[in-house]
Coordinates of C-alpha atoms and ligand atoms in Angstrom, one line a residue:
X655 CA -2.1 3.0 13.7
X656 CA -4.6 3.3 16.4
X657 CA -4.8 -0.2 17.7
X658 CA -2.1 -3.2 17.8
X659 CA -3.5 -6.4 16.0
X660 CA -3.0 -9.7 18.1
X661 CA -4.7 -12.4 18.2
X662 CA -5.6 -13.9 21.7
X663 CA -5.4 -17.4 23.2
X664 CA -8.4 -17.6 25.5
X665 CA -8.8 -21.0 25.2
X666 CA -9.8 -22.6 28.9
X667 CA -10.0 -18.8 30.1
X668 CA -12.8 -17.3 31.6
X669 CA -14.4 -14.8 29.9
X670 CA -17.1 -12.6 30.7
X671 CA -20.2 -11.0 28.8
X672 CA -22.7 -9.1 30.5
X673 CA -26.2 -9.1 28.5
X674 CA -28.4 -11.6 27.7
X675 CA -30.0 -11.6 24.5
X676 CA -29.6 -11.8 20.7
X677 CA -26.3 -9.6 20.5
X678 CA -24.5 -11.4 23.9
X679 CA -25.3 -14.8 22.3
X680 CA -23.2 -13.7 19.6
X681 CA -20.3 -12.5 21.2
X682 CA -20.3 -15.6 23.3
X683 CA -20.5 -17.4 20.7
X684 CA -17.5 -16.0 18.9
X685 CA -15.9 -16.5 22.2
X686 CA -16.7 -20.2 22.8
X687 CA -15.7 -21.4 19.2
X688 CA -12.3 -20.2 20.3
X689 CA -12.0 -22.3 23.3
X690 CA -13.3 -20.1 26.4
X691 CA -15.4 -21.0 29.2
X692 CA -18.4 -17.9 28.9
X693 CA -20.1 -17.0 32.3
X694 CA -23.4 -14.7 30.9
X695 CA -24.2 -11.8 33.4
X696 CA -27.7 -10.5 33.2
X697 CA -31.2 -10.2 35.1
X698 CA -32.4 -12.2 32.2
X699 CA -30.7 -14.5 29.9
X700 CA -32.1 -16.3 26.8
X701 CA -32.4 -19.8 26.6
X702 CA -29.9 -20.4 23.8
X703 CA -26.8 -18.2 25.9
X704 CA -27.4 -20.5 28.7
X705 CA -26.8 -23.3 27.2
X706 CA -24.0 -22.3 25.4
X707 CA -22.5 -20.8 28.5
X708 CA -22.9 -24.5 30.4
X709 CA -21.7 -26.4 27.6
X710 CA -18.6 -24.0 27.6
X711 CA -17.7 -24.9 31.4
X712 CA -19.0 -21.2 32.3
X713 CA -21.8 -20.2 33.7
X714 CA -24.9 -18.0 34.3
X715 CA -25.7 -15.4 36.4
X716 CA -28.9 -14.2 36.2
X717 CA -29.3 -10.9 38.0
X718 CA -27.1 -7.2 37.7
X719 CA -23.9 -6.9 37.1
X720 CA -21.3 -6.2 40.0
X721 CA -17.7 -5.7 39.7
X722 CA -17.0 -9.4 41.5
X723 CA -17.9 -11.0 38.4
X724 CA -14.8 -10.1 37.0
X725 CA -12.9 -12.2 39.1
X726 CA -10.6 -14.4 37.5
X727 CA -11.9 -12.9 34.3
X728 CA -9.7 -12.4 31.5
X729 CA -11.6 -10.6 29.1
X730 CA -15.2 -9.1 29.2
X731 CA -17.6 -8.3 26.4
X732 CA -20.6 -5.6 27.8
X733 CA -23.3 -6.3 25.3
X734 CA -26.5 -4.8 27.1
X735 CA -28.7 -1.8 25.2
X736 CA -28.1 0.3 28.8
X737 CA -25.3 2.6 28.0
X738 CA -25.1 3.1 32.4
X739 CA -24.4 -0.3 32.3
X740 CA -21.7 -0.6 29.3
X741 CA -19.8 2.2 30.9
X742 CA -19.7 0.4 34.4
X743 CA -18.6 -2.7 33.3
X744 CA -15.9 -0.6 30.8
X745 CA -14.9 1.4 33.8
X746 CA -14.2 -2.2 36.2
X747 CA -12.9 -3.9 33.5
X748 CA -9.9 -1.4 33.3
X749 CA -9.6 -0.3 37.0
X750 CA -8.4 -4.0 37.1
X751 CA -6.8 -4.2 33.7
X752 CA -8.8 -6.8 32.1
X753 CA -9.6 -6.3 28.4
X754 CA -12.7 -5.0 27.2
X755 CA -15.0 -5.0 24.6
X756 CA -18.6 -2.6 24.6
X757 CA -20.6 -3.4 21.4
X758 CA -20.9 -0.1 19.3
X759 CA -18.7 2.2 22.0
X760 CA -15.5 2.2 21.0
X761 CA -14.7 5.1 23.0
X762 CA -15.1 2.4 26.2
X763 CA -12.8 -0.5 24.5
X764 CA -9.7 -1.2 25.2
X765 CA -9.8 -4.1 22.5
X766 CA -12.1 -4.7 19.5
X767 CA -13.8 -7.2 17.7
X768 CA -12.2 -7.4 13.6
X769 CA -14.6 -8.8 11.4
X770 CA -13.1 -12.2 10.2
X771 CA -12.9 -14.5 7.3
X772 CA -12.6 -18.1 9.1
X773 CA -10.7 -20.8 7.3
X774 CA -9.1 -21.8 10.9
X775 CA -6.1 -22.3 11.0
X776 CA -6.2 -19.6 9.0
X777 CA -7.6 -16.8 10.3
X778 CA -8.2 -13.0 8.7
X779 CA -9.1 -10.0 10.6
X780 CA -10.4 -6.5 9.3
X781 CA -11.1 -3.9 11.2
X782 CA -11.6 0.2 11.0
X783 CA -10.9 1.3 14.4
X784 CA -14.5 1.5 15.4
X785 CA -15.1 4.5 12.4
X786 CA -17.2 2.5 10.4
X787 CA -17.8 -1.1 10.8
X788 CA -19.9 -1.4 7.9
X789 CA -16.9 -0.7 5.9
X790 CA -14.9 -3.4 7.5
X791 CA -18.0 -5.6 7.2
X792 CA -18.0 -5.3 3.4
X793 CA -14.2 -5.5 3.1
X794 CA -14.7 -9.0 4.4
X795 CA -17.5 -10.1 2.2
X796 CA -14.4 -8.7 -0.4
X797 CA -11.9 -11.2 1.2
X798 CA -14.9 -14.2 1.4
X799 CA -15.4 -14.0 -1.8
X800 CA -11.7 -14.4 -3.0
X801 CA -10.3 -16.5 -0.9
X802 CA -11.6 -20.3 -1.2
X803 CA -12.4 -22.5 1.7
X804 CA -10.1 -24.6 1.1
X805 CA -7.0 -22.5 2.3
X806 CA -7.9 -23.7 5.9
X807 CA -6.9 -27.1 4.6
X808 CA -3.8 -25.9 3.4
X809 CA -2.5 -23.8 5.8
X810 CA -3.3 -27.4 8.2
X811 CA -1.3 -29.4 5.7
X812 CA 1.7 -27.0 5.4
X813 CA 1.4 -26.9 9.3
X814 CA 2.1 -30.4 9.7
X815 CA 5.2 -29.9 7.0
X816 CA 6.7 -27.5 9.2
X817 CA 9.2 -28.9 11.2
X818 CA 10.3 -31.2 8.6
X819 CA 10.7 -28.9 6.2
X820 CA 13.0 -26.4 8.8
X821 CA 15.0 -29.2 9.5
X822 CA 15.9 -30.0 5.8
X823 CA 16.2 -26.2 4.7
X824 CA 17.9 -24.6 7.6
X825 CA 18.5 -21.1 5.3
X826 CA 16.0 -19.0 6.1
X827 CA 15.9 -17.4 2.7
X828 CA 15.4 -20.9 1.1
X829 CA 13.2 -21.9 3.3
X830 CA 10.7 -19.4 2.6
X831 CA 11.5 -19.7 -1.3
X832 CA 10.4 -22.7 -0.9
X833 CA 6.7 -22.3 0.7
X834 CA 6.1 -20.0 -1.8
X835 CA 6.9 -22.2 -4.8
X836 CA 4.4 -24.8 -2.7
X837 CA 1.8 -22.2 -1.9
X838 CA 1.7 -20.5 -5.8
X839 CA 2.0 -24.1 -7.3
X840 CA 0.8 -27.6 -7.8
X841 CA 0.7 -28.6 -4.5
X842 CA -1.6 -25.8 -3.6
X843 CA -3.6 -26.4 -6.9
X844 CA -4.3 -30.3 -5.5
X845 CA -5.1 -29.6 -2.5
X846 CA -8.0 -26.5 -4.1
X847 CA -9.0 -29.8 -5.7
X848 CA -9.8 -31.9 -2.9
X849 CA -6.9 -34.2 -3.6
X850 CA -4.9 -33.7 0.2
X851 CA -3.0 -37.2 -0.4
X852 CA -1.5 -36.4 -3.3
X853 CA -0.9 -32.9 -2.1
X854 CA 0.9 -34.0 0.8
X855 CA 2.4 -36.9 -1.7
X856 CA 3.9 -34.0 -3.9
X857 CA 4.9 -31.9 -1.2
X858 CA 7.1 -35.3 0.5
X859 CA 8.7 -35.3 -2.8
X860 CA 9.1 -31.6 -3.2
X861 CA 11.1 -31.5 0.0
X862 CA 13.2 -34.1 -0.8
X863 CA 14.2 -32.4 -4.1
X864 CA 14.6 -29.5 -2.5
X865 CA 18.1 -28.3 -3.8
X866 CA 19.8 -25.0 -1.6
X867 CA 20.3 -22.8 -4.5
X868 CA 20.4 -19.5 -3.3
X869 CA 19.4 -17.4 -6.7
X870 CA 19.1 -13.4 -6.0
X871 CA 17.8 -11.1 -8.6
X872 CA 16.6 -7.5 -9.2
X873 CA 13.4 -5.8 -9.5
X874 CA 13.8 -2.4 -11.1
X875 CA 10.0 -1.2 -10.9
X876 CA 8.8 2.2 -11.2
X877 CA 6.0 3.2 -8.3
X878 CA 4.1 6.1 -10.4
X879 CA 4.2 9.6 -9.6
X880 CA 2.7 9.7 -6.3
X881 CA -0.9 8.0 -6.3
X882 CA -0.4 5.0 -4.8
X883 CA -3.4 3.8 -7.1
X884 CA -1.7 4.3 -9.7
X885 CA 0.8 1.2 -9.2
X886 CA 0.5 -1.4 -11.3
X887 CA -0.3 -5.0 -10.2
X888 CA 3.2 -6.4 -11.7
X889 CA 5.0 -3.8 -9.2
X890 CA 2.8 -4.2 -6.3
X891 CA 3.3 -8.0 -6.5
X892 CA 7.1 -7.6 -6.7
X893 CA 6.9 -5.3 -3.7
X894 CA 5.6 -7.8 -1.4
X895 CA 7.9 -10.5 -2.6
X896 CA 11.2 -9.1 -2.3
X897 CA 13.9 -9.0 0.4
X898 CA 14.9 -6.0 0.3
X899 CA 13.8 -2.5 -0.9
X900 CA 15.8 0.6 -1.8
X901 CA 14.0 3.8 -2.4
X902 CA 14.9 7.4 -2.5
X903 CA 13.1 10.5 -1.9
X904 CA 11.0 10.5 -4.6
X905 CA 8.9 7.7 -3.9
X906 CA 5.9 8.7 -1.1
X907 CA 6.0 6.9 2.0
X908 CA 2.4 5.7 1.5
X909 CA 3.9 3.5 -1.2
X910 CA 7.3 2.2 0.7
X911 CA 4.6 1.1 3.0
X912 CA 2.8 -1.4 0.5
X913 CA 6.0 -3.3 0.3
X914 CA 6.7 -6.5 2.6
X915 CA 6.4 -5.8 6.0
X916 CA 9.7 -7.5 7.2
X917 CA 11.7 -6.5 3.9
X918 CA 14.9 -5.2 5.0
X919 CA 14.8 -1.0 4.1
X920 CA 17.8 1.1 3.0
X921 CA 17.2 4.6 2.1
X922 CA 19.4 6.1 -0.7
X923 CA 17.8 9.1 -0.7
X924 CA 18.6 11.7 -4.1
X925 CA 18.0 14.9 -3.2
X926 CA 18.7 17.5 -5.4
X927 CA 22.3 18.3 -5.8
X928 CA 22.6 16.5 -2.0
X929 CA 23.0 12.8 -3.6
X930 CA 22.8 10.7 0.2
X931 CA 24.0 7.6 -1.9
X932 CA 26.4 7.9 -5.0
X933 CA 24.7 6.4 -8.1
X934 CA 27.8 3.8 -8.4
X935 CA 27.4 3.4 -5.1
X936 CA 23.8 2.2 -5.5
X937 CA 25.0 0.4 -8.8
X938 CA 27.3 -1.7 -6.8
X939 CA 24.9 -2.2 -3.8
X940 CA 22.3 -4.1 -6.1
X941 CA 25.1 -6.5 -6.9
X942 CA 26.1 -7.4 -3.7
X943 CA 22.7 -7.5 -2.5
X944 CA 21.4 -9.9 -5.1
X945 CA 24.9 -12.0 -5.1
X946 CA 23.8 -12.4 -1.7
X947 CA 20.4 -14.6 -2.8
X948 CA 18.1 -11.8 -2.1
X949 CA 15.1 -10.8 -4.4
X950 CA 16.1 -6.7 -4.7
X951 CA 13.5 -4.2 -5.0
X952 CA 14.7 -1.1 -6.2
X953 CA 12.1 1.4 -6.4
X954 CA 12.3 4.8 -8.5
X955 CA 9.5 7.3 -8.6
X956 CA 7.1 7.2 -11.8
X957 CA 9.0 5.5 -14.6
X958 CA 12.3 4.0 -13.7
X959 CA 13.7 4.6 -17.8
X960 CA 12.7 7.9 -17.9
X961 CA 15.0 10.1 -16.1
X962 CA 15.7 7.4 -13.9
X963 CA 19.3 6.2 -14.6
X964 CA 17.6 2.9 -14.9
X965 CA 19.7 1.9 -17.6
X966 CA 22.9 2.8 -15.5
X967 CA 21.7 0.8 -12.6
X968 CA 20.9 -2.5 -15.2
X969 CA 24.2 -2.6 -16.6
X970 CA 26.4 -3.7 -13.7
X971 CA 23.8 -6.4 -13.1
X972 CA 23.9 -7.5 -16.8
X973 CA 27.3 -7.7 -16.7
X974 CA 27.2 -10.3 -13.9
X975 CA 24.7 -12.2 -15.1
X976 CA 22.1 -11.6 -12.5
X977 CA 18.5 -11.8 -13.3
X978 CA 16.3 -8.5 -13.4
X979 CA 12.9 -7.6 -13.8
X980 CA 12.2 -4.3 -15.4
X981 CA 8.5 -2.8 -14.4
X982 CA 7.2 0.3 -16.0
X983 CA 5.7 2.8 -14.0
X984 CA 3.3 5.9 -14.7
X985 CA 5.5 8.6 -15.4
X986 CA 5.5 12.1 -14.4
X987 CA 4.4 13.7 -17.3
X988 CA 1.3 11.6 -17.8
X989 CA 0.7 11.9 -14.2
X990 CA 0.2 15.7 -13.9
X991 CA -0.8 16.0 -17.4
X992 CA -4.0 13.4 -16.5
X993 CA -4.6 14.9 -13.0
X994 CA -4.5 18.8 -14.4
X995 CA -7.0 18.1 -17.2
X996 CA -4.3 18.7 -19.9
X997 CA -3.6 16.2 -22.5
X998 CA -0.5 16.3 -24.0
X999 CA -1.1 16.0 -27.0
X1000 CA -4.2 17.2 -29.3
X1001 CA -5.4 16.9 -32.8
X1002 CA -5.8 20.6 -32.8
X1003 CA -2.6 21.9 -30.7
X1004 CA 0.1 19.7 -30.5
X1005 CA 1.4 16.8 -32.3
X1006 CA 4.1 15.5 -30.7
X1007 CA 5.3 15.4 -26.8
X1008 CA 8.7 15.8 -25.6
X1009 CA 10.2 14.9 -22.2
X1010 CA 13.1 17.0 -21.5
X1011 CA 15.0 18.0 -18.5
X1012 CA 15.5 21.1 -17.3
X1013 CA 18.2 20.1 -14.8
X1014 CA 20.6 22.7 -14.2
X1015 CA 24.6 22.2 -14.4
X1016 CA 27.2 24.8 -13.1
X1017 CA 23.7 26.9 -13.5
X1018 CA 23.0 26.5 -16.9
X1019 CA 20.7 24.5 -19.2
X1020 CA 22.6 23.1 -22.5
X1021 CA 19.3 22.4 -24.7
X1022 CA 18.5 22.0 -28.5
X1023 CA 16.4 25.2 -28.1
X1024 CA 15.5 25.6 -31.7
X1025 CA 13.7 22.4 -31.6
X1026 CA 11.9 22.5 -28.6
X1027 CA 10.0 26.0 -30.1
X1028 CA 7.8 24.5 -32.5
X1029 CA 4.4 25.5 -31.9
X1030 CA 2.4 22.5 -32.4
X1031 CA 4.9 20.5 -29.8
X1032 CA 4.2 19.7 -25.9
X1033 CA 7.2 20.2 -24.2
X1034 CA 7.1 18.7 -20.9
X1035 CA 10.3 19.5 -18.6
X1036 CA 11.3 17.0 -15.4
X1037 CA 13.5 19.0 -12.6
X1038 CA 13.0 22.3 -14.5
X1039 CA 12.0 24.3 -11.1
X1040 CA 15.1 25.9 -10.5
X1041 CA 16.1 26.9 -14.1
X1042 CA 12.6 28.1 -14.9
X1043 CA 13.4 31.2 -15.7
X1044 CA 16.2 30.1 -17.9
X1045 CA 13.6 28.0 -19.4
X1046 CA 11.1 30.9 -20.2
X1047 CA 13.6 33.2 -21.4
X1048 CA 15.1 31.0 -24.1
X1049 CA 11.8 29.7 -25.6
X1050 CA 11.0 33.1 -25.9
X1051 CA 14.4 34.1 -27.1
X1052 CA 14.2 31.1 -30.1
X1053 CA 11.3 32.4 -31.0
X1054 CA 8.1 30.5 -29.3
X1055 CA 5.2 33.4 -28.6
X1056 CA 5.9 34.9 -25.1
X1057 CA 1.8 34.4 -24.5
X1058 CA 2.5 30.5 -24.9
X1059 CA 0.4 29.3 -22.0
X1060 CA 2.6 27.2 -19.4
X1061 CA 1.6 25.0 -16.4
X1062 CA 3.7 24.1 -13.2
X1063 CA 2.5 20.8 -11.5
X1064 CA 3.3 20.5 -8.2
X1065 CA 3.8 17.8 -6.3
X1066 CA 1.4 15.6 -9.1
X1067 CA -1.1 13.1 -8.2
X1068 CA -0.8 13.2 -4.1
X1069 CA -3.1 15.0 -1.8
X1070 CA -1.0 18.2 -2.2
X1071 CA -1.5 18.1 -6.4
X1072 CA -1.2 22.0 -7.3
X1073 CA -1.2 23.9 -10.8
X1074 CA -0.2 27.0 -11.5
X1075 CA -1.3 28.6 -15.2
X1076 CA 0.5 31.5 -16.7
X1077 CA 2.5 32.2 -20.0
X1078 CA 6.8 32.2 -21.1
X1079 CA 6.3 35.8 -20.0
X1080 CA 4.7 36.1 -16.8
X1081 CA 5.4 32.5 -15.2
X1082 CA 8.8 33.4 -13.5
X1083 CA 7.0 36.3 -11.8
X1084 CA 3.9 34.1 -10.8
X1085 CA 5.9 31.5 -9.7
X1086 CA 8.4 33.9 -7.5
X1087 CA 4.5 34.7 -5.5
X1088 CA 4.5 31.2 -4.9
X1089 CA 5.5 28.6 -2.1
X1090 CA 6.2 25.8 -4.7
X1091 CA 7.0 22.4 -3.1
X1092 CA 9.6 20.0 -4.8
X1093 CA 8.8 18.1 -7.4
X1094 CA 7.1 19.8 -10.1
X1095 CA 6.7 19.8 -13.8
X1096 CA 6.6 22.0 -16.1
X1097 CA 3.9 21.7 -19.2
X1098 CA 4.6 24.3 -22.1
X1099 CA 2.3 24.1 -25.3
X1100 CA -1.4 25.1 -26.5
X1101 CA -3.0 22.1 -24.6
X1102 CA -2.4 23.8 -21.6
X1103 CA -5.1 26.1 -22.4
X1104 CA -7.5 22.9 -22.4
X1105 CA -7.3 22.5 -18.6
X1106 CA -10.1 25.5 -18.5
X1107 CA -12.7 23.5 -20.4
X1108 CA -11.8 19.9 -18.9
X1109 CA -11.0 20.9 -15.1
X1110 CA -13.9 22.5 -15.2
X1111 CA -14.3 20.3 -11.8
X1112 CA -11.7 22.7 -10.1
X1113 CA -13.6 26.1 -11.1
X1114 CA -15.3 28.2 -8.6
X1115 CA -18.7 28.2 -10.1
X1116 CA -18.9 24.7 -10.4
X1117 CA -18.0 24.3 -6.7
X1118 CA -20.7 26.4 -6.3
X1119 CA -23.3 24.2 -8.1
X1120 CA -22.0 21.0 -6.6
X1121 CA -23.0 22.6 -3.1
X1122 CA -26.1 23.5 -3.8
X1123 CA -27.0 20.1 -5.3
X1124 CA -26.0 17.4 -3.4
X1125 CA -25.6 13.6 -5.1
X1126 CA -28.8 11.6 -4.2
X1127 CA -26.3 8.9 -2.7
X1128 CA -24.6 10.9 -0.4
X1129 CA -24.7 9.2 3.0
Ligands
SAH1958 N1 11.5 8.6 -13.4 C1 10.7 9.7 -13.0 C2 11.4 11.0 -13.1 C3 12.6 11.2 -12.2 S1 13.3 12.8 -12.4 C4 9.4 9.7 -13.8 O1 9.3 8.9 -14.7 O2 8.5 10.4 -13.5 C5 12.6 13.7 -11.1 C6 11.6 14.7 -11.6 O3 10.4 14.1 -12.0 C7 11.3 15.8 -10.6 O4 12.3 16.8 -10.6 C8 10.0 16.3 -11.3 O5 10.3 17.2 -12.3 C9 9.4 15.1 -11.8 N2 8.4 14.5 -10.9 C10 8.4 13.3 -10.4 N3 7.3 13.1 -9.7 C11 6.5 14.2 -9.8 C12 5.3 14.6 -9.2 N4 4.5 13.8 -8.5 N5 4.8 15.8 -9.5 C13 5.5 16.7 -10.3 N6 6.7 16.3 -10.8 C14 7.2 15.1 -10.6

């Protein structure tokens, strides 16, 4: 994160913005609908700035700008087209440690502008850094569009609810269970309406209804295989409502991130054969957790009912009687299969998929091995890195062809996506070439052989092409 978000009081402050046409009376303004007093530095100043500036309580100077005029300033905006001038007032501005804004040069900020969608109280800001304000621009129009006038009114009627309501629902977990029901529900629908009396009517009543039943339950959601994208609404919902998150190592911090901000975080990490949290452990934790009254996110990399001892991890919560969401994820073998261009299965090759694991125990790999040698069959092993060879050897041993082709995935569907092609008789070797990262898959079948024709995005003469013919679009 380059810069901190705050939002500023400056009402009855003085603020400062040297320039005086279209682009000052802008910033001004911005700066006058939040309360300031704007003094407008410039040899000449439009009409319109001027009397915006007086009607402010500020003022107008109009001549060059000297460092004096930042006196008592507490902020200053440099919005001139002379980049001299910009960098003077940037470099006063800071020598006496009063913020400071330069339209279009970041690199002389030490604060920024955000776009914003107004519906005061209720105020939302977007910005990019200063890489590309365009973007943050049409992000906005986004937010515009979705979010209806008539949450300012809201937010002022839940305002004036406040300290009634944190009087009457002293638990702080109740207490925001309760905005929420009022913010998702009927109250909020009235007052979208234009009805605020009867909003406020309903909320009155709400309040006095409001019954402290602490309630905690469980949602068991599977995050995908490493693409954020490729969450589902359902999970990402849950992950900004709930209380507190567990998560292990196979869930990308880019996703952990997407859940609520002040959620409380415990790690229980899963590391191969270095297990940081006992599974009973974890069992037991989302009990307490949700006896508690909390709303329990436990998050498990792509699906959590596929290798993902989700079952284990229901059963001590259905056995109290606690309340559980289940959310299905993307799991890892559609993941890799859909990012490597192979589909698992094909009219031509194979018929049927199968998700095994390949995980090793006191170094061996107790598998139906007849069955998994069928030719026209996918066969699609999760934590089969470290008993590849094993897996290889007895494929070919049961008699599947030693030139079957085979694909390792690693690290599916996240920036570092990698496959590696080879067949049951080379891929040890290939493999043992490699730095391979943790986790991977392992894809064996005919549809492997597909990738070729339908990655054909990832092959060198096609790179070639797409150089030497650049999009029309591109910027
Ligand atoms: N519940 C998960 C699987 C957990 S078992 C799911 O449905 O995907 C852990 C194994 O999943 C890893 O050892 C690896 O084989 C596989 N895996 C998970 N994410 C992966 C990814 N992004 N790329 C490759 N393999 C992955």
């Amino acid at each position: 994160m380059d810069y901190l978000p705050l939002f500023t009081r400056v009402s009855g402050s003085h603020c400062i913005v040297v320039g005086g046409g279209t682009v000052a009376l802008r910033k001004a303004g911005a700066l006058v609908r939040a309360g300031a007093r704007v003094t407008a530095v410039a040899p000449e100043v439009c009409d319109e700035l001027k009397a915006l500036c007086r009607d402010s309580g500020g003022a107008v100077r109009e001549r060059a700008f000297t460092d004096d005029d930042l006196d008592q300033a507490m902020l200053v905006i440099a919005a001139t087209d002379d980049t001299d001038v910009n960098r003077e007032v940037s470099e006063a501005a800071q020598s006496r440690q009063i913020l400071v804004n330069v339209v279009d040069q970041p690199e002389l900020c030490t604060v920024i502008l955000p776009s914003i969608v107004d519906r005061s109280p209720l105020i939302i800001a977007v910005s990019s850094g200063g890489r590309s304000p365009v973007l943050a621009r049409l992000l906005r129009a986004k937010l515009e569009s979705t979010i209806p006038a008539s949450y300012g009114k809201l937010t002022e009627l839940v305002g004036q609810f406040r300290d009634q309501v944190r009087k009457r629902i002293p638990d702080f977990n109740q207490r925001r269970d309760f905005w929420e029901r009022i913010l998702q529900g009927p109250v909020a629908e009235l007052m979208f309406a234009g009805r605020r009396d009867a909003a406020s009517d309903m909320l009155e009543e709400e309040l006095r209804d409001a019954r402290p039943t602490p309630r905690g339950e469980v949602y068991l959601v599977g995050a995908g295989p490493g693409d954020p994208d490729l969450l589902t609404f359902k999970a990402l919902r849950l992950m900004q409502k709930a209380d507190v998150v567990l998560h292990d190592r196979l869930v990308a911090p880019q996703i952990v991130d997407l859940c609520r901000k002040d959620a409380e975080y415990i790690y229980v990490g899963k590391a191969r054969s270095n297990h940081t949290m006992p599974q009973d452990d974890i069992n037991s934790l989302l009990v307490k957790l949700a006896k508690e009254g909390k709303r329990v996110l436990r998050l498990k990399g792509g699906d959590p009912f596929i290798f993902g001892r989700g079952g284990e991890e229901l059963a001590g919560l259905a056995e109290e009687r606690i309340p559980f969401q289940v959310v299905p994820g993307i799991t890892a073998a559609a993941g890799c299969a859909s990012y490597s261009g192979i589909p698992l299965t094909h009219r031509d090759y194979a018929q049927s998929v199968r998700f095994v694991t390949g995980h090793l125990k006191d170094n061996t790999m107790n598998l139906p091995w007849q069955e998994l040698v069928h030719k026209q069959q996918t066969i699609v092993f999760y934590m089969g890195l470290q008993g590849l060879d094993i897996i290889c050897r007895e494929m070919i041993a049961h008699g599947r062809e030693p030139e079957t082709p085979i694909a390792l995935i690693q690290q599916g569907t996240t920036p570092n996506h990698k496959v590696l092609v080879g067949t049951l008789a080379n891929m040890p070797a290939l493999v043992a070439q490699e730095e391979v990262a943790a986790p991977t898959l392992i894809i064996v079948g005919e549809v492997v052989k597909l990738r070729e024709q339908l990655a054909w995005y990832e092959t060198p003469q096609q790179e070639a092409i797409s150089k030497a013919t650049p999009t029309q679009d591109t910027p």
